[in-house]
Coordinates of C-alpha atoms and ligand atoms in Angstrom, one line a residue:
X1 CA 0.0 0.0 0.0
X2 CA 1.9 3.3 -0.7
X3 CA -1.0 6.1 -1.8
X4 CA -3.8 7.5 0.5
X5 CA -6.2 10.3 0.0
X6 CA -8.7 11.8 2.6
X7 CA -11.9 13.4 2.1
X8 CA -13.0 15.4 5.4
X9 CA -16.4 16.8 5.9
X10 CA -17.2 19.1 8.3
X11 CA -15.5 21.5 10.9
X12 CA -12.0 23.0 11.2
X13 CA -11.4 20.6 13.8
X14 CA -12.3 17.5 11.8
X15 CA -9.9 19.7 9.2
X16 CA -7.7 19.4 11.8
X17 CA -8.1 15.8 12.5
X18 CA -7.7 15.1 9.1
X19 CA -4.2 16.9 8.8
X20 CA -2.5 15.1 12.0
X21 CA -4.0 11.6 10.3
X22 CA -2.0 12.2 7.6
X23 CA 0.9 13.2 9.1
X24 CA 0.7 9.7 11.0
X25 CA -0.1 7.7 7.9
X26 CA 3.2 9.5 5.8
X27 CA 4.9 8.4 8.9
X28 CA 4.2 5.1 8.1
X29 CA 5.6 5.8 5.1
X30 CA 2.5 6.3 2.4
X31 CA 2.3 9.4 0.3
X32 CA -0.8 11.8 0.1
X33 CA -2.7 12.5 -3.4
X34 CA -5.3 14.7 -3.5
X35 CA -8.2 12.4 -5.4
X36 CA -9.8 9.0 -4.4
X37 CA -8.7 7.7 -8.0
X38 CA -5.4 7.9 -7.4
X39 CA -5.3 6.4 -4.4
X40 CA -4.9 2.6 -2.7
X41 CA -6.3 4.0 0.7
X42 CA -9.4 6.3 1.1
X43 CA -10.1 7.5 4.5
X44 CA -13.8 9.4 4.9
X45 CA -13.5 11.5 8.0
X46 CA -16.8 12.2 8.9
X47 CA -19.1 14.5 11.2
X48 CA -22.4 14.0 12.4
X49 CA -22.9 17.4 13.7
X50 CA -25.4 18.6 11.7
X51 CA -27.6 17.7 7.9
X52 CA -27.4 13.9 7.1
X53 CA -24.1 13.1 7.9
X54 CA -24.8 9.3 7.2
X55 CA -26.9 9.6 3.7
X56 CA -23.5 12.0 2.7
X57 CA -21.8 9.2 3.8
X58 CA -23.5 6.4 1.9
X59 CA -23.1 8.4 -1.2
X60 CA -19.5 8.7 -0.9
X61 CA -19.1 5.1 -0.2
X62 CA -21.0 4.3 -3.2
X63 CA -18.7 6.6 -5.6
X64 CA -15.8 4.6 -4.2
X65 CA -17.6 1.2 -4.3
X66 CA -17.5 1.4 -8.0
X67 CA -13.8 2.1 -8.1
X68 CA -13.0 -0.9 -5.7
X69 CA -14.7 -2.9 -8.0
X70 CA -12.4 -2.2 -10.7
X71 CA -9.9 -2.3 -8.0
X72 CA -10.4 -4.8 -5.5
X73 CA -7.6 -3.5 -3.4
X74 CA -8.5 -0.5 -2.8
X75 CA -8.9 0.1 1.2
X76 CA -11.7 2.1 1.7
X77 CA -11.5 3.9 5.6
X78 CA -14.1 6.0 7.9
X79 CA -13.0 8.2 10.2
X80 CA -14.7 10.9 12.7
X81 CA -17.8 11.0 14.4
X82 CA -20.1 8.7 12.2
X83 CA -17.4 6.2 13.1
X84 CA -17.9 6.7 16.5
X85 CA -21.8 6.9 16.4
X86 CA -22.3 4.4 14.3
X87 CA -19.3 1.6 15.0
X88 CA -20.3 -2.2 13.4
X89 CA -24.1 -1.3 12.5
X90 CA -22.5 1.0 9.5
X91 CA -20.1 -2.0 8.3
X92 CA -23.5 -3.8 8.2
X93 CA -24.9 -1.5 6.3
X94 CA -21.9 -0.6 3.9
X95 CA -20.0 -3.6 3.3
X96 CA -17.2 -1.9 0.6
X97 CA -16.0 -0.3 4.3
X98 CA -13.0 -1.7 5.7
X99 CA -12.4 -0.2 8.7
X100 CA -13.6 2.3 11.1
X101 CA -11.9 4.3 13.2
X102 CA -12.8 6.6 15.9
X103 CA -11.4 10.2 17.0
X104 CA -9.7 8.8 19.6
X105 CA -8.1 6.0 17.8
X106 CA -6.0 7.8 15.3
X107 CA -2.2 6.8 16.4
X108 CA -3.6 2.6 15.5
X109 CA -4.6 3.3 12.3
X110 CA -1.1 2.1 10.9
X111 CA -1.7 -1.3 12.5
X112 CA -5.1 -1.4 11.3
X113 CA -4.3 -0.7 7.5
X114 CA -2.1 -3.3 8.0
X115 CA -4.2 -6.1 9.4
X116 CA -6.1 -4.9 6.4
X117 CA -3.9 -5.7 4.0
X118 CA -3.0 -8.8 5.6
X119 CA -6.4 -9.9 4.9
X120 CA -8.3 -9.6 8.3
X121 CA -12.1 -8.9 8.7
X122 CA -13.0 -5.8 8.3
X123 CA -12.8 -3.7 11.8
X124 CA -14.2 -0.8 14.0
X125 CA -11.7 0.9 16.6
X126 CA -13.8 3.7 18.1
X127 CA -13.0 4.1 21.6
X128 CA -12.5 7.0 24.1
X129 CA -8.9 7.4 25.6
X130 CA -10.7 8.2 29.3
X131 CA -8.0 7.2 31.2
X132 CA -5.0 8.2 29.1
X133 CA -5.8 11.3 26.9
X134 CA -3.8 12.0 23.8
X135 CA -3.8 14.8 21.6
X136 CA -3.0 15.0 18.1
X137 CA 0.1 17.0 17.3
X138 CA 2.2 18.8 14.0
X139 CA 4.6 16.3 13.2
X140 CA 6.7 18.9 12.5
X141 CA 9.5 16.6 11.6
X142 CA 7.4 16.2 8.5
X143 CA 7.5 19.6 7.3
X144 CA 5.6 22.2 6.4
X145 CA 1.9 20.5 6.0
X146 CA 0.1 22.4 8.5
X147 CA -3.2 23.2 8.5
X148 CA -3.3 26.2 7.2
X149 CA -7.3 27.8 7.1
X150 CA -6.0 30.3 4.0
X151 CA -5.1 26.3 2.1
X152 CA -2.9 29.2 0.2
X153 CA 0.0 27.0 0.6
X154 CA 1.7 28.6 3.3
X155 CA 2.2 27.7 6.5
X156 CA 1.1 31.0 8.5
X157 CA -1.5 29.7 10.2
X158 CA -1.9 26.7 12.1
X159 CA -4.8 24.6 14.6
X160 CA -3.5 23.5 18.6
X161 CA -6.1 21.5 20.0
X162 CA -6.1 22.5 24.0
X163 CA -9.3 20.3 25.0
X164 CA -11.4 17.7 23.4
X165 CA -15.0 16.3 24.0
X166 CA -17.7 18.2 26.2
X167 CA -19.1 17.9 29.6
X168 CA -22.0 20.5 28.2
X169 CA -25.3 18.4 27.5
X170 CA -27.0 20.9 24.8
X171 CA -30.2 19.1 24.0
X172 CA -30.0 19.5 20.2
X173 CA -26.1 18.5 20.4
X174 CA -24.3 15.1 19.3
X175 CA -20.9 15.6 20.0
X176 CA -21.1 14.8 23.8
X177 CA -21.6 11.3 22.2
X178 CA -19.4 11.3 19.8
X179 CA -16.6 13.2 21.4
X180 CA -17.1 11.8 25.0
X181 CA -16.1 13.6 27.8
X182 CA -14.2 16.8 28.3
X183 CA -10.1 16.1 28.6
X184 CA -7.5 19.1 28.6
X185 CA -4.1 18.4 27.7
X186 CA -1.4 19.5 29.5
X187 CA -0.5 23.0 29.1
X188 CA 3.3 22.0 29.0
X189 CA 2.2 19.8 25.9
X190 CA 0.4 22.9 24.4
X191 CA 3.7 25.8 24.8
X192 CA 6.0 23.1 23.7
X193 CA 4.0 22.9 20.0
X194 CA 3.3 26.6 19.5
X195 CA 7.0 27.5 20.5
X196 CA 8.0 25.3 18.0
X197 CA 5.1 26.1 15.3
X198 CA 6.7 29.8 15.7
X199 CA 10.2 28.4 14.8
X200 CA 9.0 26.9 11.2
X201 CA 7.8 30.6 10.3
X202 CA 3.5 30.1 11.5
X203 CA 2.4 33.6 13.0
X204 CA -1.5 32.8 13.6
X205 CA -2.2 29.7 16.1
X206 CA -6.4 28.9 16.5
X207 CA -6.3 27.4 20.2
X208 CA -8.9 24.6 19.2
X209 CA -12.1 22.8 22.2
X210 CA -15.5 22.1 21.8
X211 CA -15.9 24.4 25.1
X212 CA -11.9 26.0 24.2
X213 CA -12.7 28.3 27.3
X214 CA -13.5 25.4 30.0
X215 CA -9.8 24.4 29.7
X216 CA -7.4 23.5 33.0
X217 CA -4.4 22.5 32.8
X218 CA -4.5 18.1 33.8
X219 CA -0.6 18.7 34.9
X220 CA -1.9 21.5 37.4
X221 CA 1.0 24.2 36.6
X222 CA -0.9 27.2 37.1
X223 CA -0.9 29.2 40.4
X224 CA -4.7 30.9 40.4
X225 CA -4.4 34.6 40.1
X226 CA -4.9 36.3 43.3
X227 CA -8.3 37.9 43.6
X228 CA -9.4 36.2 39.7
X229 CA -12.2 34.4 41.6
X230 CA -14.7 36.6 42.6
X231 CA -17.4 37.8 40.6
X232 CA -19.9 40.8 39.9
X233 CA -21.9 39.6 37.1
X234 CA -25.4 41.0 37.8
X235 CA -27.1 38.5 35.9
X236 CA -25.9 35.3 36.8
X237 CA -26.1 33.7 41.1
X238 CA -22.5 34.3 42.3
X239 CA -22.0 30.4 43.1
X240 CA -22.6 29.6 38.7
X241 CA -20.4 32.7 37.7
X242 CA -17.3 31.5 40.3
X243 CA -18.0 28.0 38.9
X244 CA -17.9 29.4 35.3
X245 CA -13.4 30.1 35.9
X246 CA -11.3 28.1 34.0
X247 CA -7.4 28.3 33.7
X248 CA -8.3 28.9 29.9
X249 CA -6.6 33.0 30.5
X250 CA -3.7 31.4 32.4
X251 CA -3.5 29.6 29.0
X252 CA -3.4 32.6 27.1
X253 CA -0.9 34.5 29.2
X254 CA 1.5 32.1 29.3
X255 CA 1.7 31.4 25.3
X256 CA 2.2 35.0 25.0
X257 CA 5.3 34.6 27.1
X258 CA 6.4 31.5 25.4
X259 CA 5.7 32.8 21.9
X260 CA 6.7 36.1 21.7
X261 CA 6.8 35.9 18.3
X262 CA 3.2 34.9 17.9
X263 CA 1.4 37.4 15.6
X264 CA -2.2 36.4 16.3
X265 CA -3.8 34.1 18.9
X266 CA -7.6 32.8 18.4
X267 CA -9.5 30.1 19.7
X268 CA -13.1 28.6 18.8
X269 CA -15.4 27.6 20.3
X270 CA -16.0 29.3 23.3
X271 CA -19.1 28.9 25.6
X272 CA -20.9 32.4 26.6
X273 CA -20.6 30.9 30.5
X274 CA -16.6 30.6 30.5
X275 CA -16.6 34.3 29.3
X276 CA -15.7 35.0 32.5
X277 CA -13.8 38.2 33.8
X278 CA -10.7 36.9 34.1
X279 CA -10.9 36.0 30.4
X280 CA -12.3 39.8 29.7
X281 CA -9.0 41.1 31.4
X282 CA -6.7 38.6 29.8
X283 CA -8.0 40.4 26.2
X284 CA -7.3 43.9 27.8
X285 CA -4.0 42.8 29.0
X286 CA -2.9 40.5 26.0
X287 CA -2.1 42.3 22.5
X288 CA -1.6 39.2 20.6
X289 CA -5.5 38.2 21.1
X290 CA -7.8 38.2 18.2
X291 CA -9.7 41.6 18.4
X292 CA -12.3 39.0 16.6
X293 CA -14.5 36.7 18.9
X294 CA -16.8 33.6 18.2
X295 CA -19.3 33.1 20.8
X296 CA -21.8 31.3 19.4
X297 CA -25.2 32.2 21.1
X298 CA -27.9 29.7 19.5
X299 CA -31.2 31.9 20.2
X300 CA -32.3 34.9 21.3
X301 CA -35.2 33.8 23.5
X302 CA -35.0 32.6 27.4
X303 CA -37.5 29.8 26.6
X304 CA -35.5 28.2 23.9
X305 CA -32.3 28.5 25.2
X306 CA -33.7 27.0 28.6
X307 CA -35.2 23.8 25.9
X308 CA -31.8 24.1 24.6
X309 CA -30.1 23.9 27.9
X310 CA -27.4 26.3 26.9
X311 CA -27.4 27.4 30.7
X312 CA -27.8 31.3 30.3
X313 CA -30.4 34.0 29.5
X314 CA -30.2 36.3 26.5
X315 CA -29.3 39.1 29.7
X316 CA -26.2 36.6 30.8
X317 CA -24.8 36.8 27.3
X318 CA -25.5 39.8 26.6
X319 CA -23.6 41.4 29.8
X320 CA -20.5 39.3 29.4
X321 CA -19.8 40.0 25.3
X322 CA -20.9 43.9 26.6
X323 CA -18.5 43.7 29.1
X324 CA -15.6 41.9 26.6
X325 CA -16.4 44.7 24.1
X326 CA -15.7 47.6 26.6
X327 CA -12.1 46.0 27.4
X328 CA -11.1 45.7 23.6
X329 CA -12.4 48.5 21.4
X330 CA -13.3 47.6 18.3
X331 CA -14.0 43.7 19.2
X332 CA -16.2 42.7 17.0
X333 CA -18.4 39.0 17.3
X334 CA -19.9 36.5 15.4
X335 CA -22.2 33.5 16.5
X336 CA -23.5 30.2 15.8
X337 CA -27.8 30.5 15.5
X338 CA -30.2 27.1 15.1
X339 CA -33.4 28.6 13.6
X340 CA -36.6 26.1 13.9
X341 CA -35.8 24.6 17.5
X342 CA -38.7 22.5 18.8
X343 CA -41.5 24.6 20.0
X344 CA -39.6 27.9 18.2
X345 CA -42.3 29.8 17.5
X346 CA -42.6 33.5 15.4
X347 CA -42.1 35.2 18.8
X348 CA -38.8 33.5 19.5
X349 CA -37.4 34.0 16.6
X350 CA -38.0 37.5 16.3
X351 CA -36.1 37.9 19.7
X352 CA -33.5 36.5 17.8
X353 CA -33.3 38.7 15.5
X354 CA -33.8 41.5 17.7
X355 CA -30.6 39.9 20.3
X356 CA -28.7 39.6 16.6
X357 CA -29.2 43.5 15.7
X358 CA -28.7 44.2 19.5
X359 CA -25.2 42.2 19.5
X360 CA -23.9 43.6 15.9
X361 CA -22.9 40.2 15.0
X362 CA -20.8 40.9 12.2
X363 CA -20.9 36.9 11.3
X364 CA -23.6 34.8 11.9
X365 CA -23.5 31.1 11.0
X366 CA -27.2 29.7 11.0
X367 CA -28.4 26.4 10.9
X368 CA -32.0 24.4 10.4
X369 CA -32.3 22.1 13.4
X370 CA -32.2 18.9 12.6
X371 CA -33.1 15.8 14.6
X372 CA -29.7 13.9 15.8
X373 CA -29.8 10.6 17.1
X374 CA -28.8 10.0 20.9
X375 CA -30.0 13.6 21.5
X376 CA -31.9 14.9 24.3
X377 CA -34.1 16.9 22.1
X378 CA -35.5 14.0 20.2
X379 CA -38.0 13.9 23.0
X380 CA -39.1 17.4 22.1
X381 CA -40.0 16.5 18.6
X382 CA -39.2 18.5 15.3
X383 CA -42.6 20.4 14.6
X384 CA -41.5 23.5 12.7
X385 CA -42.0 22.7 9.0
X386 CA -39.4 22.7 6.9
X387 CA -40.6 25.4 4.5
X388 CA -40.6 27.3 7.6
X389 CA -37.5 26.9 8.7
X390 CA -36.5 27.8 6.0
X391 CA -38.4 30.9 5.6
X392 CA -36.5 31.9 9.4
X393 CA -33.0 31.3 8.3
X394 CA -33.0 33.1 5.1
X395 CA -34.6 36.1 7.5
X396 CA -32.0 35.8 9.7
X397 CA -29.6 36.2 7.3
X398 CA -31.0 38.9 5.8
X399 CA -30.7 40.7 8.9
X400 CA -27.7 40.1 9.4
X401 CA -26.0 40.3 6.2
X402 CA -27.3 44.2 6.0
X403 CA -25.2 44.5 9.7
X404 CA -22.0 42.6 8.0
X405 CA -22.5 44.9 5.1
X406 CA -23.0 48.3 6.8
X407 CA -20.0 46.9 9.3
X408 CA -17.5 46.1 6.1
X409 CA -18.1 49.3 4.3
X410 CA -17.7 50.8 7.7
X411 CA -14.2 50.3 7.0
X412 CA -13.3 51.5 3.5
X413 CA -10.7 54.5 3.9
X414 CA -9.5 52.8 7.5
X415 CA -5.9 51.0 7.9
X416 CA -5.8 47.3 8.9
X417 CA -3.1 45.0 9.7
X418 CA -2.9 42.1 7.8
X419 CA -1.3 38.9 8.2
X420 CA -0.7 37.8 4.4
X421 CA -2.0 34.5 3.6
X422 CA -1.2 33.8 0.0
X423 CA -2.1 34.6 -3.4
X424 CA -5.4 34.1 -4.8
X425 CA -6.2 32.9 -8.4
X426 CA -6.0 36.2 -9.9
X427 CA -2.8 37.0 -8.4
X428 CA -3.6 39.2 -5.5
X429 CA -2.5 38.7 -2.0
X430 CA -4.9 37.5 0.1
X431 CA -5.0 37.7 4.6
X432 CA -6.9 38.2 6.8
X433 CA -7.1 41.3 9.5
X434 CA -7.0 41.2 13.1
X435 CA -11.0 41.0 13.4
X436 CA -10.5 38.5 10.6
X437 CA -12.0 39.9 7.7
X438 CA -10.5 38.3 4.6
X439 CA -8.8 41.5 2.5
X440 CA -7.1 41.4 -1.0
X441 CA -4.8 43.8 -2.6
X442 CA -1.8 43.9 -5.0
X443 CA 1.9 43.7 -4.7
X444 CA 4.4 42.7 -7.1
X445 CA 6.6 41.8 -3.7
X446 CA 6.7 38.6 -2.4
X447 CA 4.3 38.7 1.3
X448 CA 3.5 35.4 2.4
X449 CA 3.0 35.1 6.0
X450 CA 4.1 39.1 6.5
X451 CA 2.2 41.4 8.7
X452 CA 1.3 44.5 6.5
X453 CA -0.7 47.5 6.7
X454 CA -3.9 47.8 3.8
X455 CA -5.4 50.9 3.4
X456 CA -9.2 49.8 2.5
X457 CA -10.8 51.1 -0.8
X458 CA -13.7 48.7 -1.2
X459 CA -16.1 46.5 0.7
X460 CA -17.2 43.5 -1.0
X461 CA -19.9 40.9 0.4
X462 CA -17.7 39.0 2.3
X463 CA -14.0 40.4 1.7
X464 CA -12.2 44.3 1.5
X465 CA -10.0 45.4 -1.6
X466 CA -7.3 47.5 -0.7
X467 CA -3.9 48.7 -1.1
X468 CA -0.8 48.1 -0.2
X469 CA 0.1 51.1 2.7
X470 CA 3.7 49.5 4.2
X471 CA 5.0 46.2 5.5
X472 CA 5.5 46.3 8.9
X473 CA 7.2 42.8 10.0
X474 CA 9.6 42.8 13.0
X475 CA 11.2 40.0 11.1
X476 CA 14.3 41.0 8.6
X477 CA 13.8 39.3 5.4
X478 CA 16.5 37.2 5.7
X479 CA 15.5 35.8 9.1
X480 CA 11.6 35.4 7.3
X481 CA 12.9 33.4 4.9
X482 CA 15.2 31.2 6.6
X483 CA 11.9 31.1 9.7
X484 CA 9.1 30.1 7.2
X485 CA 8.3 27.1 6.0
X486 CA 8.6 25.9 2.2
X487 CA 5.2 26.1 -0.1
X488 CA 3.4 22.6 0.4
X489 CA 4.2 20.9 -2.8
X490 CA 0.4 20.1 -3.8
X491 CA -3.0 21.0 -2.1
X492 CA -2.9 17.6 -0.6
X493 CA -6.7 17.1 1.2
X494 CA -9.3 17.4 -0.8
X495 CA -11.5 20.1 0.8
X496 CA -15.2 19.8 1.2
X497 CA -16.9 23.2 2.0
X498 CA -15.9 24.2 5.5
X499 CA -18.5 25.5 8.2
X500 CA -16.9 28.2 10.5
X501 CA -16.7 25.8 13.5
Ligands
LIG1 N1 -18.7 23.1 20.6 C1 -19.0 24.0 19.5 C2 -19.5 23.3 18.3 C3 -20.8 22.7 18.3 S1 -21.4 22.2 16.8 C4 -19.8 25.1 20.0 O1 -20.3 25.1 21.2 O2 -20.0 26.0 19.3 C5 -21.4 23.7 15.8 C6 -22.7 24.3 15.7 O3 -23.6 23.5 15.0 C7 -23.5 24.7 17.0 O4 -23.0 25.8 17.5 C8 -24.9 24.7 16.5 O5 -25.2 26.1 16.1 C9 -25.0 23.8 15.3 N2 -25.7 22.6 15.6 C10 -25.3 21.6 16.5 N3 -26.2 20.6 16.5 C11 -27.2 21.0 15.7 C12 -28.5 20.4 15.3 N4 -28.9 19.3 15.8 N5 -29.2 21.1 14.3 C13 -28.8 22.2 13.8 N6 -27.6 22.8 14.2 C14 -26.9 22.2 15.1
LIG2 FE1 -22.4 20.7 21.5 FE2 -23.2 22.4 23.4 FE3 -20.9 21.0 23.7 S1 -23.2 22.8 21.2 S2 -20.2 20.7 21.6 S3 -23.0 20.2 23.6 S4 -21.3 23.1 24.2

């Protein structure tokens, strides 16, 4: 066996996933092509988070069923969260499958491919590591193949997962159960790889958790800040708010010492109730933070969010994101919505809409509810109609498309630092600012992965033009080039459309 391709669906961090699993499959020495066709091993990594993950599924395994026929070796792999939902019922569905292998499992997959090829059965590994966590990492002995969001082919930006799984029981939510329980790794383990992910040239590191904010450290290396505990949050009982501290702004203070050379530090996805003030003063105190934040919300009505079980009112969220926008001027938010929750009726969704224009959400990533299986809200039945829930989300983003709009021209004739991704197709540079808008201009100089100033001249839908004003990168060229990684040689995954989380 010497060719594999993967085809991921889903969220960055299933993008993620699928970057380490190839990193451990070239280190057992296959090579990566980009398309099925080419390939001797096809690995589906999966997610079940939302739409029909499985009928998505079947589909895919049917495209490749045709090509094992023609060639009977070919290996065909599923990875993620169907793997873990679904386990030996899918093989007995889908018998072209192989072998299944869950999120936890990753580092075995070597020995199962080659069982595989041996000629074993075929075989599901999909277990939680509960009692010894471990956390996919850049094999940076590899080189440069990082998971870059821009996929522009440099390696400026790259994913650190900090926590996985979720103690949070959101009724509509199926990663609980297909993620298992919250486990941090140890912050130690978490310096160690963005200290050296600043020494191959990345500037941008995305801190990556289900609930990123819930993390403390397992290894128990940080002191609690003197005074950090208490709490004045006028809507929330004093006992939830002081159980709402993590160590997640210990985190964050000490990369910043670690990596000095860090340009930009993000993380996704927070929970609203681990916005807690110590994390408000870590984004007054800590430069290198995002000036962007996405806090995803889910409704704008009590009685939904209580069905939900999201554990705050609209009055919770809205004083802690207040109370984060008044340390950082100019913070700006975005949020996950579900439009069409059980018993969401006309009234609850216009709160919605009204906490949406309210908040200035400059993103908004809605979805239909669907039913997921294991779910609490199954009980709760799905009695929206369709038609309307369709009606609600292409409301909501009418609403807030006008706010991104009125936000993005907002900014024509402003400066913004940007952190230079790549070149696009038609040749212009392409990064992304502070807040994370995506901006294109021209240069005839060579930028990639440099912090540079852009005057803004236009707003587009979702991107600014504008021009070049001056490069402002602490690092001498010299130093950049020797620090930054080479161009990965091909586009190796073959991307599905990403959602935002
Ligand atoms: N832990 C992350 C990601 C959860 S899944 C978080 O808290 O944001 C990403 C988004 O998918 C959720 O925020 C929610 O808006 C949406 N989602 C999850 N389950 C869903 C369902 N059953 N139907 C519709 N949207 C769903
Ligand atoms: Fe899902 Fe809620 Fe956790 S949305 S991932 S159960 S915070």
């Amino acid at each position: 066996m010497q060719h594999f391709a993967i085809v991921t669906f889903g969220c960055q961090m299933n993008q993620h996933d699928s970057d380490r699993i190839a990193e451990v499959l070239r280190g057992a020495g296959l090579s990566q092509v980009p398309e099925p066709e080419a390939a001797d091993f096809v690995l589906l990594n999966t997610c079940s988070v939302r739409e029909k993950a499985e009928q998505k599924l079947r589909s895919e395994v049917g495209r490749l069923g045709v090509l094992k026929r023609e060639r009977p070796g070919l290996v065909i792999g599923v990875a993620g969260c169907v793997a873990q939902q679904e386990g030996e019922r899918l093989l007995k569905k889908l018998p072209q499958i192989d072998l299944m292998i869950g999120p936890d499992n990753i580092p075995e997959l070597p020995a199962l491919l080659a069982d595989c090829e041996a000629g074993g059965p075929p075989r599901v590994r999909a277990e939680f590591d509960l009692a010894a966590p471990s956390f996919l990492a850049h094999n940076l002995a590899q080189g440069p193949a990082l998971g870059s969001p821009s996929s522009a082919g440099r390696s400026t930006s790259a994913f650190v997962t900090v926590m996985k799984g979720c103690n949070e029981r959101c009724s509509f939510c199926i990663v609980p159960y297909t993620r298992g329980p919250e486990r941090y790794r140890p912050a130690r383990e978490i310096l160690e790889e963005i200290a050296q992910l600043t020494q191959v040239g990345v500037r941008e590191v995305t801190l990556l958790g289900q609930t990123v904010n819930s993390y403390t450290d397992p290894s128990a290396s940080f002191a609690p800040a003197a005074g950090e505990r208490a709490s004045d949050w006028q809507h929330t009982a004093h006992e939830r708010a002081r159980a709402d501290e993590s160590e997640f702004p210990e985190l964050l203070h000490a990369i910043a010492r670690r990596a000095p050379k860090l340009a930009r530090l993000r993380y996704t996805s927070p929970h609203p109730h681990h916005l807690t003030r110590s994390l408000i003063r870590a984004h007054r105190e800590l430069d290198v933070l995002s000036r962007h934040v996405h806090m995803p919300v889910q409704s704008g009505s009590d009685r939904i969010l209580k069905r939900m079980i999201r554990r705050y009112t609209v009055a919770e969220y809205l004083e802690r994101v207040t109370a984060l926008q008044g340390a950082v001027p100019g913070l700006t938010l975005s949020t996950d919505i579900i439009v069409g929750f059980p018993g969401e009726t006309r009234s609850d969704f216009e709160q919605t809409l009204d906490l949406v224009a309210r908040a200035g959400f400059v993103g908004v990533f809605a979805f239909k509810y669907s039913e997921r299986p294991f779910t609490p809200a199954l009980k709760l039945g799905d009695d929206v109609p369709e038609s309307e829930k369709s009606a609600r989300l292409a409301e909501l983003f009418e609403v807030s498309n006008a706010i991104r709009q009125r936000y993005l021209s907002s900014l024509e004739g402003s400066e913004l630092s940007v952190l230079v991704e790549g070149r696009g197709k038609g040749g212009q540079w392409g990064g992304r600012s502070e807040r994370n808008e995506i901006v294109h201009f021209s240069s005839p100089h060579e930028l990639a992965g440099r912090l540079v100033q852009v005057r803004i001249v236009r707003a587009n839908k979702n991107s600014l033009l504008g021009e070049l004003a001056e490069t402002v990168d602490a690092l001498a060229p010299a130093e950049f080039a020797a620090s930054v990684a080479e161009p990965m040689a091909a586009k190796p995954l073959r991307r599905l459309p990403l959602s935002p989380v």
